[in-house]
Coordinates of C-alpha atoms in Angstrom, one line a residue:
Chain A
X1 CA 0.0 -0.1 -0.1
X2 CA 2.6 2.3 1.3
X3 CA 4.8 1.4 -1.9
X4 CA 2.1 1.8 -4.6
X5 CA 1.4 5.3 -2.8
X6 CA 5.1 6.2 -3.2
X7 CA 5.1 5.5 -6.9
X8 CA 1.9 7.2 -7.8
X9 CA 3.3 10.5 -6.3
X10 CA 6.9 10.1 -7.5
X11 CA 9.8 10.0 -5.3
X12 CA 10.9 12.4 -2.4
X13 CA 13.2 15.3 -3.0
X14 CA 14.8 17.7 -0.6
X15 CA 14.3 21.4 -1.7
X16 CA 16.9 24.0 -0.9
X17 CA 16.3 27.7 -1.6
X18 CA 18.9 30.5 -1.9
X19 CA 17.1 33.7 -0.7
X20 CA 19.7 36.2 -2.0
X21 CA 22.8 36.0 -4.7
X22 CA 25.8 34.9 -3.3
X23 CA 24.6 33.2 0.1
X24 CA 24.1 29.6 0.9
X25 CA 21.3 27.7 -0.4
X26 CA 19.1 26.7 2.8
X27 CA 16.8 23.7 3.2
X28 CA 13.2 24.7 2.8
X29 CA 11.5 21.3 3.0
X30 CA 10.4 18.4 0.7
X31 CA 8.4 17.3 -2.0
X32 CA 7.4 14.6 -4.4
X33 CA 8.1 14.7 -8.2
X34 CA 8.7 11.8 -10.7
X35 CA 11.8 13.5 -11.7
X36 CA 14.4 16.3 -11.7
X37 CA 12.5 18.7 -13.8
X38 CA 9.2 18.2 -12.2
X39 CA 10.8 18.4 -9.0
X40 CA 12.2 21.8 -9.6
X41 CA 8.9 23.2 -10.7
X42 CA 7.0 21.7 -7.9
X43 CA 9.8 23.5 -5.6
X44 CA 9.2 26.8 -7.6
X45 CA 5.4 26.4 -7.0
X46 CA 5.3 25.1 -3.5
X47 CA 8.6 27.0 -1.9
X48 CA 9.1 30.2 -3.7
X49 CA 5.6 31.4 -4.1
X50 CA 6.1 34.2 -1.8
X51 CA 9.6 35.5 -3.3
X52 CA 11.6 33.1 -1.0
X53 CA 14.3 32.6 -3.1
X54 CA 16.6 33.5 -6.6
X55 CA 17.9 30.0 -6.8
X56 CA 16.7 26.6 -6.4
X57 CA 18.2 22.9 -5.8
X58 CA 16.4 19.9 -5.5
X59 CA 18.0 16.6 -4.5
X60 CA 16.6 13.1 -4.4
X61 CA 16.2 12.4 -0.7
X62 CA 17.8 9.1 -0.9
X63 CA 20.8 10.5 -2.2
X64 CA 21.1 12.2 1.1
X65 CA 23.4 10.1 3.5
X66 CA 22.6 11.3 7.2
X67 CA 24.0 10.5 10.5
X68 CA 22.0 8.5 12.8
X69 CA 20.7 8.9 16.3
X70 CA 23.1 6.2 17.6
X71 CA 26.1 8.3 16.2
X72 CA 25.2 11.3 17.9
X73 CA 27.3 10.8 21.4
X74 CA 30.8 10.2 19.6
X75 CA 29.8 12.7 16.3
X76 CA 28.7 15.7 18.2
X77 CA 29.2 15.6 22.2
X78 CA 32.9 15.9 21.9
X79 CA 32.4 19.3 20.6
X80 CA 30.6 20.5 23.8
X81 CA 33.7 21.7 25.5
X82 CA 35.6 23.2 22.8
X83 CA 34.4 26.7 22.8
X84 CA 37.9 27.9 21.3
X85 CA 36.7 26.4 18.2
X86 CA 34.3 29.2 17.9
X87 CA 35.7 32.0 15.8
X88 CA 35.1 34.6 18.6
X89 CA 38.5 35.5 19.2
X90 CA 39.3 38.0 16.8
X91 CA 37.5 41.1 15.5
X92 CA 35.4 40.4 12.2
X93 CA 36.1 43.7 9.7
X94 CA 33.0 45.6 9.5
X95 CA 31.1 44.7 6.1
X96 CA 31.6 41.1 6.4
X97 CA 28.3 39.7 5.9
X98 CA 26.8 36.3 6.4
X99 CA 29.8 34.7 8.1
Chain B
X1 CA -17.9 51.6 -33.5
X2 CA -15.2 54.1 -32.0
X3 CA -11.6 53.0 -31.0
X4 CA -12.5 53.2 -27.3
X5 CA -15.6 50.9 -27.8
X6 CA -13.1 48.6 -29.7
X7 CA -10.5 48.6 -26.7
X8 CA -13.4 48.1 -24.4
X9 CA -14.6 45.0 -25.9
X10 CA -10.7 43.8 -26.5
X11 CA -10.0 44.5 -22.5
X12 CA -13.1 42.9 -21.2
X13 CA -12.4 39.5 -23.6
X14 CA -9.1 39.6 -21.8
X15 CA -10.2 40.3 -18.3
X16 CA -12.8 37.8 -18.6
X17 CA -10.7 35.2 -19.9
X18 CA -8.3 35.2 -17.0
X19 CA -11.2 35.7 -14.3
X20 CA -13.0 32.7 -15.8
X21 CA -10.1 30.6 -16.2
X22 CA -8.9 31.6 -12.4
X23 CA -12.6 30.6 -11.1
X24 CA -12.3 26.9 -12.8
X25 CA -8.6 26.5 -11.5
X26 CA -9.7 27.7 -8.1
X27 CA -12.2 24.7 -8.0
X28 CA -9.1 22.2 -7.8
X29 CA -7.9 24.0 -4.6
X30 CA -7.9 21.0 -1.8
X31 CA -8.8 18.9 -4.9
X32 CA -5.7 17.8 -6.9
X33 CA -4.0 14.5 -7.1
X34 CA -1.0 15.8 -5.2
X35 CA -0.1 18.8 -3.1
X36 CA 2.4 20.0 -5.4
X37 CA -0.3 20.1 -8.2
X38 CA -2.8 21.6 -6.0
X39 CA -0.4 24.7 -5.2
X40 CA 0.8 25.1 -8.9
X41 CA -2.8 25.1 -10.2
X42 CA -3.7 27.6 -7.5
X43 CA -0.6 29.9 -8.2
X44 CA -1.7 29.7 -12.0
X45 CA -5.3 31.0 -10.9
X46 CA -4.0 33.7 -8.8
X47 CA -1.8 34.9 -11.9
X48 CA -4.9 35.1 -13.8
X49 CA -6.8 36.9 -11.3
X50 CA -4.0 39.4 -11.3
X51 CA -4.3 39.7 -15.0
X52 CA -8.0 40.0 -14.9
X53 CA -8.0 42.7 -12.4
X54 CA -5.7 44.7 -14.6
X55 CA -7.5 44.3 -17.5
X56 CA -10.9 44.9 -16.1
X57 CA -10.0 48.0 -14.4
X58 CA -8.3 49.5 -17.7
X59 CA -11.7 48.3 -19.3
X60 CA -13.6 50.7 -16.7
X61 CA -11.5 53.5 -17.3
X62 CA -11.8 53.1 -21.3
X63 CA -15.5 52.9 -21.2
X64 CA -15.8 56.1 -18.9
X65 CA -18.9 55.2 -17.0
X66 CA -17.3 55.0 -13.8
X67 CA -17.5 51.1 -13.7
X68 CA -15.0 49.4 -11.4
X69 CA -13.2 46.3 -11.7
X70 CA -15.7 44.6 -9.1
X71 CA -18.8 46.2 -11.1
X72 CA -17.6 44.5 -14.3
X73 CA -16.6 41.0 -12.4
X74 CA -19.7 40.9 -10.5
X75 CA -22.5 42.6 -12.1
X76 CA -22.7 41.6 -15.6
X77 CA -24.6 38.7 -16.7
X78 CA -23.3 35.9 -18.8
X79 CA -24.5 37.4 -22.0
X80 CA -22.3 40.4 -21.4
X81 CA -19.2 38.2 -20.6
X82 CA -16.7 38.0 -23.4
X83 CA -14.5 35.1 -22.2
X84 CA -13.6 32.3 -24.8
X85 CA -15.7 29.2 -24.6
X86 CA -12.6 27.2 -24.0
X87 CA -12.2 28.7 -20.3
X88 CA -15.6 27.6 -19.2
X89 CA -15.3 24.1 -19.8
X90 CA -15.7 22.2 -16.9
X91 CA -12.3 20.9 -15.3
X92 CA -13.1 17.2 -15.8
X93 CA -10.2 15.4 -14.8
X94 CA -6.6 16.4 -14.4
X95 CA -6.0 15.6 -18.3
X96 CA -8.8 18.1 -19.3
X97 CA -7.8 20.7 -17.1
X98 CA -4.2 20.6 -18.3
X99 CA -5.3 20.3 -22.0
X100 CA -7.5 23.3 -21.4
X101 CA -4.7 25.2 -19.7
X102 CA -2.3 24.4 -22.5
X103 CA -4.3 25.3 -25.5
X104 CA -4.7 28.5 -23.8
X105 CA -1.3 29.3 -22.6
X106 CA 0.0 29.2 -25.9
X107 CA -2.5 31.6 -27.1
X108 CA -2.1 33.8 -24.5
X109 CA 1.9 33.5 -24.8
X110 CA 1.2 34.6 -28.3
X111 CA -1.0 37.3 -27.8
X112 CA 1.1 38.9 -24.9
X113 CA 4.3 38.5 -27.2
X114 CA 2.6 40.5 -29.7
X115 CA 1.2 43.1 -27.5
X116 CA 4.7 44.1 -26.0
X117 CA 4.8 46.0 -29.2
X118 CA 1.3 47.5 -28.9
X119 CA 0.6 51.1 -29.8
X120 CA -1.3 51.2 -26.2
X121 CA 0.7 52.1 -23.5
X122 CA -1.6 50.2 -20.8
X123 CA -1.7 46.7 -23.0
X124 CA 2.3 47.1 -23.4
X125 CA 2.8 47.4 -19.7
X126 CA 0.4 44.7 -19.0
X127 CA 2.0 42.1 -21.7
X128 CA 5.3 42.8 -20.2
X129 CA 4.2 42.0 -16.7
X130 CA 2.1 39.3 -17.5
X131 CA 4.6 37.3 -20.2
X132 CA 6.7 36.5 -17.3
X133 CA 3.7 34.7 -15.5
X134 CA 2.6 33.0 -18.7
X135 CA 5.8 31.7 -19.8
X136 CA 5.7 29.6 -16.7
X137 CA 2.1 28.4 -17.2
X138 CA 3.0 27.4 -20.8
X139 CA 6.0 25.7 -19.5
X140 CA 4.0 23.8 -16.9
X141 CA 1.2 22.6 -18.8
X142 CA 3.4 21.8 -21.9
X143 CA 5.2 19.5 -19.5
X144 CA 2.5 17.8 -18.5
X145 CA 1.0 17.2 -21.9
X146 CA 4.2 15.4 -23.0
X147 CA 4.4 13.7 -19.7
X148 CA 0.6 12.4 -19.9
X149 CA 0.2 12.0 -23.4
X150 CA 3.4 9.8 -23.9
X151 CA 2.8 8.3 -20.4
X152 CA 0.9 5.2 -19.5
X153 CA -1.8 3.9 -22.1
X154 CA -4.7 5.1 -19.7
X155 CA -2.8 8.7 -19.1
X156 CA -2.4 8.7 -23.1
X157 CA -6.1 7.8 -23.6
X158 CA -7.4 10.4 -21.0
X159 CA -5.2 13.1 -22.9
X160 CA -6.6 12.3 -26.3
X161 CA -10.1 12.5 -25.1
X162 CA -9.5 15.7 -23.6
X163 CA -8.2 16.9 -26.6
X164 CA -10.9 15.4 -28.8
X165 CA -13.5 17.3 -26.3
X166 CA -11.6 20.7 -26.1
X167 CA -10.5 21.3 -29.8
X168 CA -13.8 22.5 -31.1
X169 CA -13.4 25.4 -28.8
X170 CA -10.2 26.6 -30.1
X171 CA -11.3 28.2 -33.5
X172 CA -12.7 30.7 -31.8
X173 CA -9.6 32.0 -30.1
X174 CA -8.8 33.8 -33.4
X175 CA -11.8 34.8 -34.7
X176 CA -12.3 38.6 -35.6
X177 CA -14.8 41.2 -35.1
X178 CA -15.6 44.8 -36.0
X179 CA -13.6 45.7 -32.6
X180 CA -10.4 43.6 -33.8
X181 CA -10.2 45.0 -37.3
X182 CA -10.0 48.4 -35.6
X183 CA -7.5 47.5 -33.0
X184 CA -5.2 45.5 -35.5
X185 CA -5.3 48.2 -37.8
X186 CA -4.1 50.8 -35.4
X187 CA -1.3 48.6 -34.0
X188 CA -2.8 48.1 -30.5
X189 CA -3.1 44.2 -31.1
X190 CA -1.2 41.8 -33.2
X191 CA -3.2 40.3 -36.4
X192 CA -4.9 37.2 -34.8
X193 CA -4.7 35.4 -38.3
X194 CA -0.7 35.5 -37.6
X195 CA -1.2 34.6 -34.1
X196 CA -3.2 31.5 -35.3
X197 CA 0.0 30.4 -37.4
X198 CA 2.5 30.4 -34.6
X199 CA -0.1 28.7 -32.3
X200 CA -0.7 25.8 -34.7
X201 CA 3.0 25.5 -35.1
X202 CA 3.5 25.1 -31.4
X203 CA 0.5 23.1 -30.3
X204 CA 1.4 20.9 -33.1
X205 CA 4.8 20.7 -31.8
X206 CA 3.9 19.6 -28.1
X207 CA 0.8 17.4 -29.4
X208 CA 3.5 15.3 -31.2
X209 CA 6.0 15.3 -28.6
X210 CA 3.1 14.1 -26.6
X211 CA 2.5 11.2 -29.1
X212 CA -1.1 12.7 -29.3
X213 CA -3.3 13.3 -32.4
X214 CA -4.9 16.7 -33.3
X215 CA -8.7 15.7 -33.5
X216 CA -10.4 15.9 -36.8
X217 CA -13.7 18.2 -36.3
X218 CA -14.6 18.0 -39.7
X219 CA -14.1 21.8 -39.9
X220 CA -16.6 22.5 -37.0
X221 CA -15.5 24.8 -34.6
X222 CA -18.1 26.3 -31.6
X223 CA -18.2 29.6 -31.6
X224 CA -20.3 32.6 -29.9
X225 CA -18.3 34.0 -27.3
X226 CA -17.5 37.3 -29.0
X227 CA -21.6 37.6 -29.3
X228 CA -22.1 37.0 -25.6
X229 CA -23.5 33.4 -26.4
X230 CA -21.9 30.8 -24.0
X231 CA -22.2 27.1 -23.3
X232 CA -24.1 26.2 -20.1
X233 CA -21.4 26.1 -17.8
X234 CA -20.7 29.9 -17.7
X235 CA -24.2 30.5 -15.9
X236 CA -23.1 28.3 -13.2
X237 CA -19.6 29.8 -12.7
X238 CA -21.0 33.1 -12.5
X239 CA -23.5 32.2 -9.9
X240 CA -21.2 30.9 -7.6
X241 CA -18.7 33.9 -8.2
X242 CA -21.3 36.6 -8.0
X243 CA -23.6 35.3 -5.6
X244 CA -21.9 37.1 -2.5
X245 CA -21.4 40.7 -3.8
X246 CA -24.9 40.6 -5.1
X247 CA -26.6 39.3 -2.0
X248 CA -24.4 41.4 0.3
X249 CA -23.1 44.6 -2.1
X250 CA -21.6 46.2 0.9
X251 CA -19.7 43.0 2.3
X252 CA -16.2 43.5 2.8
X253 CA -13.4 41.1 4.1

C-alpha cells in the first residue's frame, strides 16, 4: 500500500532555496516528483511563491546520507567543551556579512 | 464603433478570460492529485486573477462610465461576458484541466508577445508583466501534456479524450470582430491570423511530442463568445462567483 502510494506520487526530493545571490542555499522542505525537472517546477510552486528565493536546488532524498541517532554521542558531544573552536577570539572586519 | 469601444471589447475579453479560468482553477484547490499540483494550479489561478484585475480596471476606465473592476466582474450577466468558450469548460479530470490550460497558455503567450509592441501603453506594460507569468504557465502545462500524453496507456487515452473534447473550442480564440479589425489596423493588438499560425505551430509540436493526435472536427468549430453566447457552464460559474457581492453588496473582507 505504502509502496503504491510512493510510486504514484513519485519519489521524495529535498528542496534548497537561496534567498539572495551569494549566500548559501538553505533547506526549505521536501516534496514529491517523478523526475528532476518536475521536482524543480514543484519546488518553484511550493517554496518560492512568496518571493522566498532566487535560486533552487532539488536533491533526491535517497541521495542524502544522514548521520544516525546512535552516532550522536560520538559525533557531536566531543565538541561540547571546545569553545575555542568558535571564531569569537578575533574581530570581524566591518562589512563582512553572512559569516 | 469608436476606437475606445473597440478597446473596451478587447479588454473585457482579456479580463474575462483570466477571471473565468481562475475561477475554474480555483475549484481544484484542495482536490488535486497531489499537494504540489494543487498549489501549482492555484498559483496559476492567482496569476490569472491578477491579469483579470488589471484588464477589467482598465476596461472600466476606457468605457468611462465609472464602472470598477468589481462592477464588471460581479454585476454583468453571462451574455455580457466575453471570455472564450474554452475557458469556461469544466475541469473534468486532470487531463482535461491540463489540456484546456495548455491550449490557452500557448494562445496567451503568443497574444502577449504581440502586445509587447502594442501602440497602447497600458497593453504594453500589461504584456511585459504578464508574459513572465504565462511563460511559466506554458512551460508547466506543456510538460504535463508530454508527460501524460507520452505516459501510460491510460494517461495517453485520457489526454487524447480531453483533446478530442476541447479542440472544437480553439477556433474562436482567433475570431475577428469589428473591434479586432479596428485594433489590428491601429497596431493596438497583433493580427489574430498571424497569431494562429504560431499557435498551430507550437501546439502541433507539443501534441506530436506527446504522441497525441489533433482531432479531426471535420471543419466544425464552436463559436459564440464574441457575441456573448456561451456554453451552459458559464452561468453556473457566475452564479457561484457573483452570489456574495450580489446578495450583500456592502460586504467587505
